[in-house]
Coordinates of C-alpha atoms in Angstrom, one line a residue:
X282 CA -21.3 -14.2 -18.4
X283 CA -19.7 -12.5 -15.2
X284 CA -17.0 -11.0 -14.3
X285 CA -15.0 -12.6 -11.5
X286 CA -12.4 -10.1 -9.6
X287 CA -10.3 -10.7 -6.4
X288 CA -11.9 -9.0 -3.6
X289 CA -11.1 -5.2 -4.0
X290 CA -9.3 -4.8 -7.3
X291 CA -10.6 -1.5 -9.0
X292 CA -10.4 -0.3 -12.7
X293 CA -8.8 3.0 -11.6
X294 CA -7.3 4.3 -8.5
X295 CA -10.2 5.8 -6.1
X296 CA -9.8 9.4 -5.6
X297 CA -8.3 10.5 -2.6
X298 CA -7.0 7.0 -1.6
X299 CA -3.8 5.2 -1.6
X300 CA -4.3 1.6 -2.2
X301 CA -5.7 0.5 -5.6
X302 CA -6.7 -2.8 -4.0
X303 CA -8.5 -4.1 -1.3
X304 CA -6.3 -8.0 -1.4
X305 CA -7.5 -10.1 2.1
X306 CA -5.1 -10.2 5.0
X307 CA -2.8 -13.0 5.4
X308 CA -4.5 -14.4 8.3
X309 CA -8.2 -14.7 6.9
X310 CA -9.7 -17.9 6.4
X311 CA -12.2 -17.1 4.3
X312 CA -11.5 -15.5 0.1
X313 CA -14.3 -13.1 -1.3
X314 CA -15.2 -12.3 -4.8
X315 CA -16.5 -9.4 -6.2
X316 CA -19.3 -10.6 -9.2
X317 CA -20.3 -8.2 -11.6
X318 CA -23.2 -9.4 -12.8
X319 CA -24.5 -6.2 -14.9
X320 CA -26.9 -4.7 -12.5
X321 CA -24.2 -1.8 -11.7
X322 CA -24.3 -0.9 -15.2
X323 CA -27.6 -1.4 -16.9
X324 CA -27.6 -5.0 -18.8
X325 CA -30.7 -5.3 -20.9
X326 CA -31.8 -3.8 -24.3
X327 CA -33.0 -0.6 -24.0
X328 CA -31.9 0.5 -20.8
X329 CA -29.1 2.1 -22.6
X330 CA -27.3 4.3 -20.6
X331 CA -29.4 3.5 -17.2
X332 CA -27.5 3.7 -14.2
X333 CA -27.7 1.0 -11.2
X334 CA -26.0 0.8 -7.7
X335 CA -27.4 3.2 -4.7
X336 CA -26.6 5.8 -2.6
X337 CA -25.9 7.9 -5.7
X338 CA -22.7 6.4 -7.0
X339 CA -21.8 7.3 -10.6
X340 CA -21.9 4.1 -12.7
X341 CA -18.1 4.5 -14.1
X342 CA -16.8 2.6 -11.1
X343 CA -17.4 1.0 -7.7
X344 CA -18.4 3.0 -4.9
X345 CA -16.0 5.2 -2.9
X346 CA -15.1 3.5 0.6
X347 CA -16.4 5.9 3.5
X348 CA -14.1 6.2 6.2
X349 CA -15.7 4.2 9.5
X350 CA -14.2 5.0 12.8
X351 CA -14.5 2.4 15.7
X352 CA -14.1 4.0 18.8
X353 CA -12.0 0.7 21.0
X354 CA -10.6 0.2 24.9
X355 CA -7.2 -0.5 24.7
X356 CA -5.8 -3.0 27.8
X357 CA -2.7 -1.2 27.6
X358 CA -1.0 2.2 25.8
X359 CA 3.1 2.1 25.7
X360 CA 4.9 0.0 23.6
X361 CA 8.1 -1.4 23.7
X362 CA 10.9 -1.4 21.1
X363 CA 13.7 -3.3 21.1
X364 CA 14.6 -2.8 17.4
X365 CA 18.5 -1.7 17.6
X366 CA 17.8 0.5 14.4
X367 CA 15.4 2.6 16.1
X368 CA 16.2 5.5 17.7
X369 CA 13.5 5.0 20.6
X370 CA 12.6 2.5 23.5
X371 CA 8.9 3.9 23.9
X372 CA 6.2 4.4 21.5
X373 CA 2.4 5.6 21.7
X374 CA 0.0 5.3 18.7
X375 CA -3.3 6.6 19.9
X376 CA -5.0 5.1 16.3
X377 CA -5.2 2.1 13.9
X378 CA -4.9 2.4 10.8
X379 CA -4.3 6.1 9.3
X380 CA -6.4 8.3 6.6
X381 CA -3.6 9.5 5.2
X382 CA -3.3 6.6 2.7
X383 CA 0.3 6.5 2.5
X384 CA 0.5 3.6 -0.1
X385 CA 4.0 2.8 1.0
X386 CA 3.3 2.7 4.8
X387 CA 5.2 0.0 6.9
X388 CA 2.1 -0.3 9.4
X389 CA -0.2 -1.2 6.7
X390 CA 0.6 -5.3 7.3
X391 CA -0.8 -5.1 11.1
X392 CA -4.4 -4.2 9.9
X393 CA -4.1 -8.1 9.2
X394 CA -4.0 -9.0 12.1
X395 CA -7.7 -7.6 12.2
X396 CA -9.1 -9.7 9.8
X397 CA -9.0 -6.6 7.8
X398 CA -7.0 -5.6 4.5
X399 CA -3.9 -3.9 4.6
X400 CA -5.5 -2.3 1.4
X401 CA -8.6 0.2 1.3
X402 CA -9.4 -1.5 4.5
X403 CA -6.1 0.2 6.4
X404 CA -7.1 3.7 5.4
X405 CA -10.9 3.5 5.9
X406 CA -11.4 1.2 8.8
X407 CA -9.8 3.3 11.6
X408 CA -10.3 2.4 14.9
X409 CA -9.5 5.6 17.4
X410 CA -8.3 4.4 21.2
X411 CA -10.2 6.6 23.3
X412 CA -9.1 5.5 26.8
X413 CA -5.4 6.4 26.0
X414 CA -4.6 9.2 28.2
X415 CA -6.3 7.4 31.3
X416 CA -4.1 4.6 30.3
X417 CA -1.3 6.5 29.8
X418 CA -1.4 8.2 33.3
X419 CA -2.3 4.9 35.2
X420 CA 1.3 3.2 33.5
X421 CA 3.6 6.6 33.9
X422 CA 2.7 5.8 38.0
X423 CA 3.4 2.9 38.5
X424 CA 6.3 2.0 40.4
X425 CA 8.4 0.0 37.7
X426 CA 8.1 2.9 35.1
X427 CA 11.4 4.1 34.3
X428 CA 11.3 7.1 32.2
X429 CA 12.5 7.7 28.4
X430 CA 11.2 9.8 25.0
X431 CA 7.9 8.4 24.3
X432 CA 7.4 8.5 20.4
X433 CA 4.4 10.1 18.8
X434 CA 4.0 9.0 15.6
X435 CA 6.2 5.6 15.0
X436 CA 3.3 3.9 13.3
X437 CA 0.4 5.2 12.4
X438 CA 0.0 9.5 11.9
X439 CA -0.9 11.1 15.3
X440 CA -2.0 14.1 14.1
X441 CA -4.4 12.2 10.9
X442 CA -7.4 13.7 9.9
X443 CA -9.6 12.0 12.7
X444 CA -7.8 13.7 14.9
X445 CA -9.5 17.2 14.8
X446 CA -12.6 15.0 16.4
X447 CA -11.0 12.8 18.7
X448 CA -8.5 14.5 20.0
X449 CA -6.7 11.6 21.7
X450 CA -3.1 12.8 20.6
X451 CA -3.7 15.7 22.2
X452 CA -5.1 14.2 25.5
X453 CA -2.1 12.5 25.7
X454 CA 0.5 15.4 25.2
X455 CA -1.4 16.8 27.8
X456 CA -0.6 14.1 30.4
X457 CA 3.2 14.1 29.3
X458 CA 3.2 17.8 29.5
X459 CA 1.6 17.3 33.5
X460 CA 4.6 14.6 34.3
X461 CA 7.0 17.2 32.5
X462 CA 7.7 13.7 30.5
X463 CA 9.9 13.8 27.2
X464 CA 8.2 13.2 23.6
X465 CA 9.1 13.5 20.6
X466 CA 6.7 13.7 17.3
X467 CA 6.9 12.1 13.7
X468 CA 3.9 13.6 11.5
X469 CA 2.5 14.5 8.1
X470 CA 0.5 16.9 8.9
X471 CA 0.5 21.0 9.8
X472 CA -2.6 20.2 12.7
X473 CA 0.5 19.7 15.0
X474 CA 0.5 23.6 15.2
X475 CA -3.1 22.9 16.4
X476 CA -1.3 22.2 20.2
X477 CA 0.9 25.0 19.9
X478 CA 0.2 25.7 23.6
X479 CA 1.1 22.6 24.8
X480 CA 4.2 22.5 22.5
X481 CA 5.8 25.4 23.0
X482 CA 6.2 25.2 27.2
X483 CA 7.4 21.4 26.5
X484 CA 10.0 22.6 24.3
X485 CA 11.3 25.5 26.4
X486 CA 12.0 22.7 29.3
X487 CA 14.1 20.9 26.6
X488 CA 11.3 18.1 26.6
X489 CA 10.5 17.7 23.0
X490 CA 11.1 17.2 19.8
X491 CA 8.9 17.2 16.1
X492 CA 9.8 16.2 13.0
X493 CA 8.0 16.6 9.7
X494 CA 8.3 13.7 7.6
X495 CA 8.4 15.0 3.9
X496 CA 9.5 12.4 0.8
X497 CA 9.2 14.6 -1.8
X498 CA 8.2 18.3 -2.7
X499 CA 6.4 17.4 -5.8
X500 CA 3.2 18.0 -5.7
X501 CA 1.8 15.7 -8.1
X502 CA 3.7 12.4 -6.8
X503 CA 3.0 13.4 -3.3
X504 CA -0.9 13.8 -4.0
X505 CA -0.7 10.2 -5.5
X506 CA 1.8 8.7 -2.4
X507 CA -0.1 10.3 0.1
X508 CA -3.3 11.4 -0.8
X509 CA -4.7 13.0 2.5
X510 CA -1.5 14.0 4.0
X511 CA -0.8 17.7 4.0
X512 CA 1.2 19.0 0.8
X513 CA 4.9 19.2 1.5
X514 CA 5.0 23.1 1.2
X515 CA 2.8 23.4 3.9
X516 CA 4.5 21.1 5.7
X517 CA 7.2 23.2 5.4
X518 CA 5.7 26.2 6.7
X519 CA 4.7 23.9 9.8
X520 CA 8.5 23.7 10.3
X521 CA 9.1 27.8 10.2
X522 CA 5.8 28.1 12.6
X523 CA 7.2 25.6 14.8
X524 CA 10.7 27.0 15.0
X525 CA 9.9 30.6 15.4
X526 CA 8.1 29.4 18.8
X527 CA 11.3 27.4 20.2
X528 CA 10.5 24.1 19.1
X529 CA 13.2 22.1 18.1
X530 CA 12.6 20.6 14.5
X531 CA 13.9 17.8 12.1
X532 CA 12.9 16.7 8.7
X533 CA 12.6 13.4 7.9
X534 CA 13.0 12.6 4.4
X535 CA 11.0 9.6 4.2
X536 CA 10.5 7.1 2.5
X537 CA 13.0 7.7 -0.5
X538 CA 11.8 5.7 -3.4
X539 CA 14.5 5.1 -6.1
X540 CA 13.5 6.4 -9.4
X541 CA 10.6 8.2 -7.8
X542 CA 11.6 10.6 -5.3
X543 CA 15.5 10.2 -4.9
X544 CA 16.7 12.8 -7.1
X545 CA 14.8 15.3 -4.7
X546 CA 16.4 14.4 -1.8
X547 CA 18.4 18.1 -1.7
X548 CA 15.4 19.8 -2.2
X549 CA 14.0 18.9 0.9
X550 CA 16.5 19.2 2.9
X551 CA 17.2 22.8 1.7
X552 CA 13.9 24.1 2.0
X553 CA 13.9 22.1 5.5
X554 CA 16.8 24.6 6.4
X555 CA 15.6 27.2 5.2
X556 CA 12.3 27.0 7.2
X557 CA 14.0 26.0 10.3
X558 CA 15.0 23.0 10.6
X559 CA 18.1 21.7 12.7
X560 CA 18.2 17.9 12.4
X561 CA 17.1 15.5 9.3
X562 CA 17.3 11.7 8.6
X563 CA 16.0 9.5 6.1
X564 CA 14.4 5.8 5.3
X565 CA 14.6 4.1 2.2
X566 CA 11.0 2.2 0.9
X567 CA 10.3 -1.0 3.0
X568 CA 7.7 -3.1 1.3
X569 CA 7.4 -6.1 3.8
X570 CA 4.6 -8.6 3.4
X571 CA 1.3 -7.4 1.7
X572 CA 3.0 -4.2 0.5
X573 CA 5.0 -5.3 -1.9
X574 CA 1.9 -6.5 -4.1
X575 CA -0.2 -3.2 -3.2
X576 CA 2.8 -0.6 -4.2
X577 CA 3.3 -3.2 -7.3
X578 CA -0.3 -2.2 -8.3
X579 CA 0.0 1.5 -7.2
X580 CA 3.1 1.5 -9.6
X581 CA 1.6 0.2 -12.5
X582 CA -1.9 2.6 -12.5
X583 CA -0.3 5.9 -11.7
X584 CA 3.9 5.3 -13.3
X585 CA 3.3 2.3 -15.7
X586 CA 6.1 3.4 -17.7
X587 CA 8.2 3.7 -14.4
X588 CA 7.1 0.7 -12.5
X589 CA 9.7 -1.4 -13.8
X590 CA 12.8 0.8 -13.3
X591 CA 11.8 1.9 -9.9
X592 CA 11.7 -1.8 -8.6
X593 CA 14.7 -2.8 -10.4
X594 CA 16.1 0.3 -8.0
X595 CA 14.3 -0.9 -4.8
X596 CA 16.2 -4.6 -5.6
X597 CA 19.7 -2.9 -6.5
X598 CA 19.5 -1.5 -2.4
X599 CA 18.2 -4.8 -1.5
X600 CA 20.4 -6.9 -2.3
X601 CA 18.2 -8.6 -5.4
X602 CA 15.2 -8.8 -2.9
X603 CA 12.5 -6.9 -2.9
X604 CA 12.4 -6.3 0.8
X605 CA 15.3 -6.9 3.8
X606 CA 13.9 -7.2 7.1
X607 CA 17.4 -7.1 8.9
X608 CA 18.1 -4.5 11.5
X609 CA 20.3 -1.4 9.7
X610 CA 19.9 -2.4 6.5
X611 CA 16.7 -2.3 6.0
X612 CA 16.7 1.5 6.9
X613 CA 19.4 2.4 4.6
X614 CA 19.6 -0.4 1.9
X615 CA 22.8 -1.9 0.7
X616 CA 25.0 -1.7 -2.3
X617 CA 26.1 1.4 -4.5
X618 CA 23.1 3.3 -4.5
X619 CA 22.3 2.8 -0.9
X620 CA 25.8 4.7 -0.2
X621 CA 25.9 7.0 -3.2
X622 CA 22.0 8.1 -1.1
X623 CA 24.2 8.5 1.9
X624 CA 26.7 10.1 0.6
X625 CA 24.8 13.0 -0.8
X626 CA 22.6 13.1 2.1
X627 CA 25.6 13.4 4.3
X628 CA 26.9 16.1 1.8
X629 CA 23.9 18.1 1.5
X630 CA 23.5 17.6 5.7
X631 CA 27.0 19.5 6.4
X632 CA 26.3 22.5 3.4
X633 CA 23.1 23.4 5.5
X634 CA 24.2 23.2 8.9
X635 CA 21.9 20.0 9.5
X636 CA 22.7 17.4 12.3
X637 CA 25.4 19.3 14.0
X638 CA 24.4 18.9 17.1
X639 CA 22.4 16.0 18.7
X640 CA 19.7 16.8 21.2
X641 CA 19.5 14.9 24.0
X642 CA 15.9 15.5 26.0
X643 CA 15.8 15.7 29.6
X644 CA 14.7 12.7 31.2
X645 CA 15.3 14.1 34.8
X646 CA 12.3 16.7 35.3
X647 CA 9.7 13.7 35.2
X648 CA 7.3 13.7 38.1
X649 CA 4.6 11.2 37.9
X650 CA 0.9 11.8 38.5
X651 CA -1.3 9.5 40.0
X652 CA -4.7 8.6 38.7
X653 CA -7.8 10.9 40.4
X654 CA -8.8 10.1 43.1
X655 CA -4.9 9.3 44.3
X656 CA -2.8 11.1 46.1
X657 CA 0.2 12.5 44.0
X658 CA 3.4 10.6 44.8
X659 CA 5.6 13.9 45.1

């Protein structure tokens, strides 16, 4: 007899992937099951030891996904906010999805809306938006466009592995640079130093702004968290390159995982500061719809001894719950941990000079340009 699994469920984590799953999206009207009916393995007498499957796979476990990249024409670029707890009204992501494999990411839920799996499916089936900076000039002219910081970075990565191909986020900081419009950058990864030459003159015009989001400095939980992001010491030394050429830069401790990452909250921070860094903030884990199950399941094949105490910690800041949706709170949590976190990230803030002053970028040098083939309008 068979073995019936849900749709993606794996013995073992796949190497160099976050999610250990691959559950449908909530919106799918159709449920798939993986059969194992022996082939994979050998299943007759004397094929002891034979090995099945294709393309070369080793027959210990089911194939690695391949990461597919669907180029896509987006109708429009900007988005709008109007979250209160978010400290931006405009946003740019130029991809879907994102390679890094963050397994707690908050943007994992929208590859539902897909028909695609917020699982494997939201780390391997990226789609890459390749008409972004055409869009992005054609809605900085028009008339209506009143201009604010556009955020890099407030879903998926910008700077992600596919980047170094596509080189979308790049087209677009070059048609912000143009306007002399404000940005600023949240990213993983060191290729930001990559557009060093486009930074730099940005920043010394007071028009930007980068932070390097970093949850933990330990190397073994952030290889499991993140597995394709850049290692947090290098991310580090991406804050000291960036700051020795006038760009202003933050670190965003993020997200901080009770029982997991908490107690390294201070480390960060001080090697932050020591590297460079001026500004910091931090998020506490948000597991909203399908993540809950998928960082449930993460939990229990890499910290099974953990798993239990670090969601008994992620209730204690929510209130019981497992996740809060509400505007504030579900940045910072509630209750005595969520304010004994603030109140040693506050601490450890005001010992290395962190947050001391807040930068305002300057919204008045932007000039529009119009499309080619338009005249400029100054």
């Amino acid at each position: 007899m068979g073995l019936k699994t849900v749709t993606g469920e794996t013995a073992s984590p796949t190497k160099g992937r976050g999610a250990t799953r691959n559950p449908e999206g909530r919106f799918e009207t159709l449920r798939r099951e993986v059969f194992d009916d022996g082939w994979r393995h050998g299943s007759t007498e004397g094929d002891e030891g034979g090995k099945g499957g294709d393309g070369g796979e080793d027959s210990d476990g089911p194939p690695r996904p391949q990461t597919q990249v669907t180029e896509e024409r987006a109708r429009s670029i900007i988005s709008r906010n109007q979250s209160p707890d978010v400290p931006f009204d405009l946003s740019i992501n130029a991809y879907r999805g994102c390679e890094h494999g963050c397994i707690y990411c908050y943007a994992r839920p929208s590859h539902a809306y897909l028909d695609l799996s917020p699982g494997l499916d939201f780390e391997t089936r990226l789609f890459a938006k390749t008409n972004a900076a055409q869009l992005l000039q054609e809605e900085l002219a028009r008339p209506g466009y009143r201009c604010s910081p556009i955020s890099l970075g407030a879903n998926t990565d910008p700077y992600q592995p596919i980047e170094r191909d596509y080189r979308i986020t790049r087209q677009i900081i070059e048609v912000l640079a143009q306007c002399e419009h404000p940005l600023t950058i949240v990213t993983k990864s060191a290729l930001v130093e990559r557009d060093l030459d486009l930074l730099a003159p940005l920043a010394a015009k007071n028009l930007l702004q980068v932070f390097l989001s970093c949850a933990t400095l330990d190397h073994d939980i952030a290889r499991k968290l993140e597995p394709r992001a850049t290692a947090p010491m290098r991310r580090m030394q991406a804050i000291r390159r960036l700051s020795a050429h006038g760009i202003p830069c933050g670190v965003l401790v993020a997200p901080v995982v009770p029982f997991l990452t908490d107690a390294g909250v201070e480390a960060v921070l001080e090697r932050a500061a020591a590297a460079g860094a001026k500004s910091a903030g931090y998020i506490v884990m948000r597991l909203p719809y399908e993540i809950k199950d998928l960082f449930k399941d993460w939990l229990s094949h890499h910290y099974p001894l953990k798993a239990a105490h670090v969601m008994s910690g992620v209730r204690a800041l929510r209130d019981g719950k497992e996740n809060d949706p509400s505007f504030g709170s579900r940045m910072r949590g509630q209750g005595l941990f969520a304010d004994l976190l603030k109140a040693r990230f506050d601490s450890a803030c005001r010992r290395l000079g962190l947050n001391r002053q807040r930068l305002t970028l300057d919204t008045e040098r932007f000039r529009p340009r119009a499309p080619s083939g338009q005249l400029d309008l100054f």
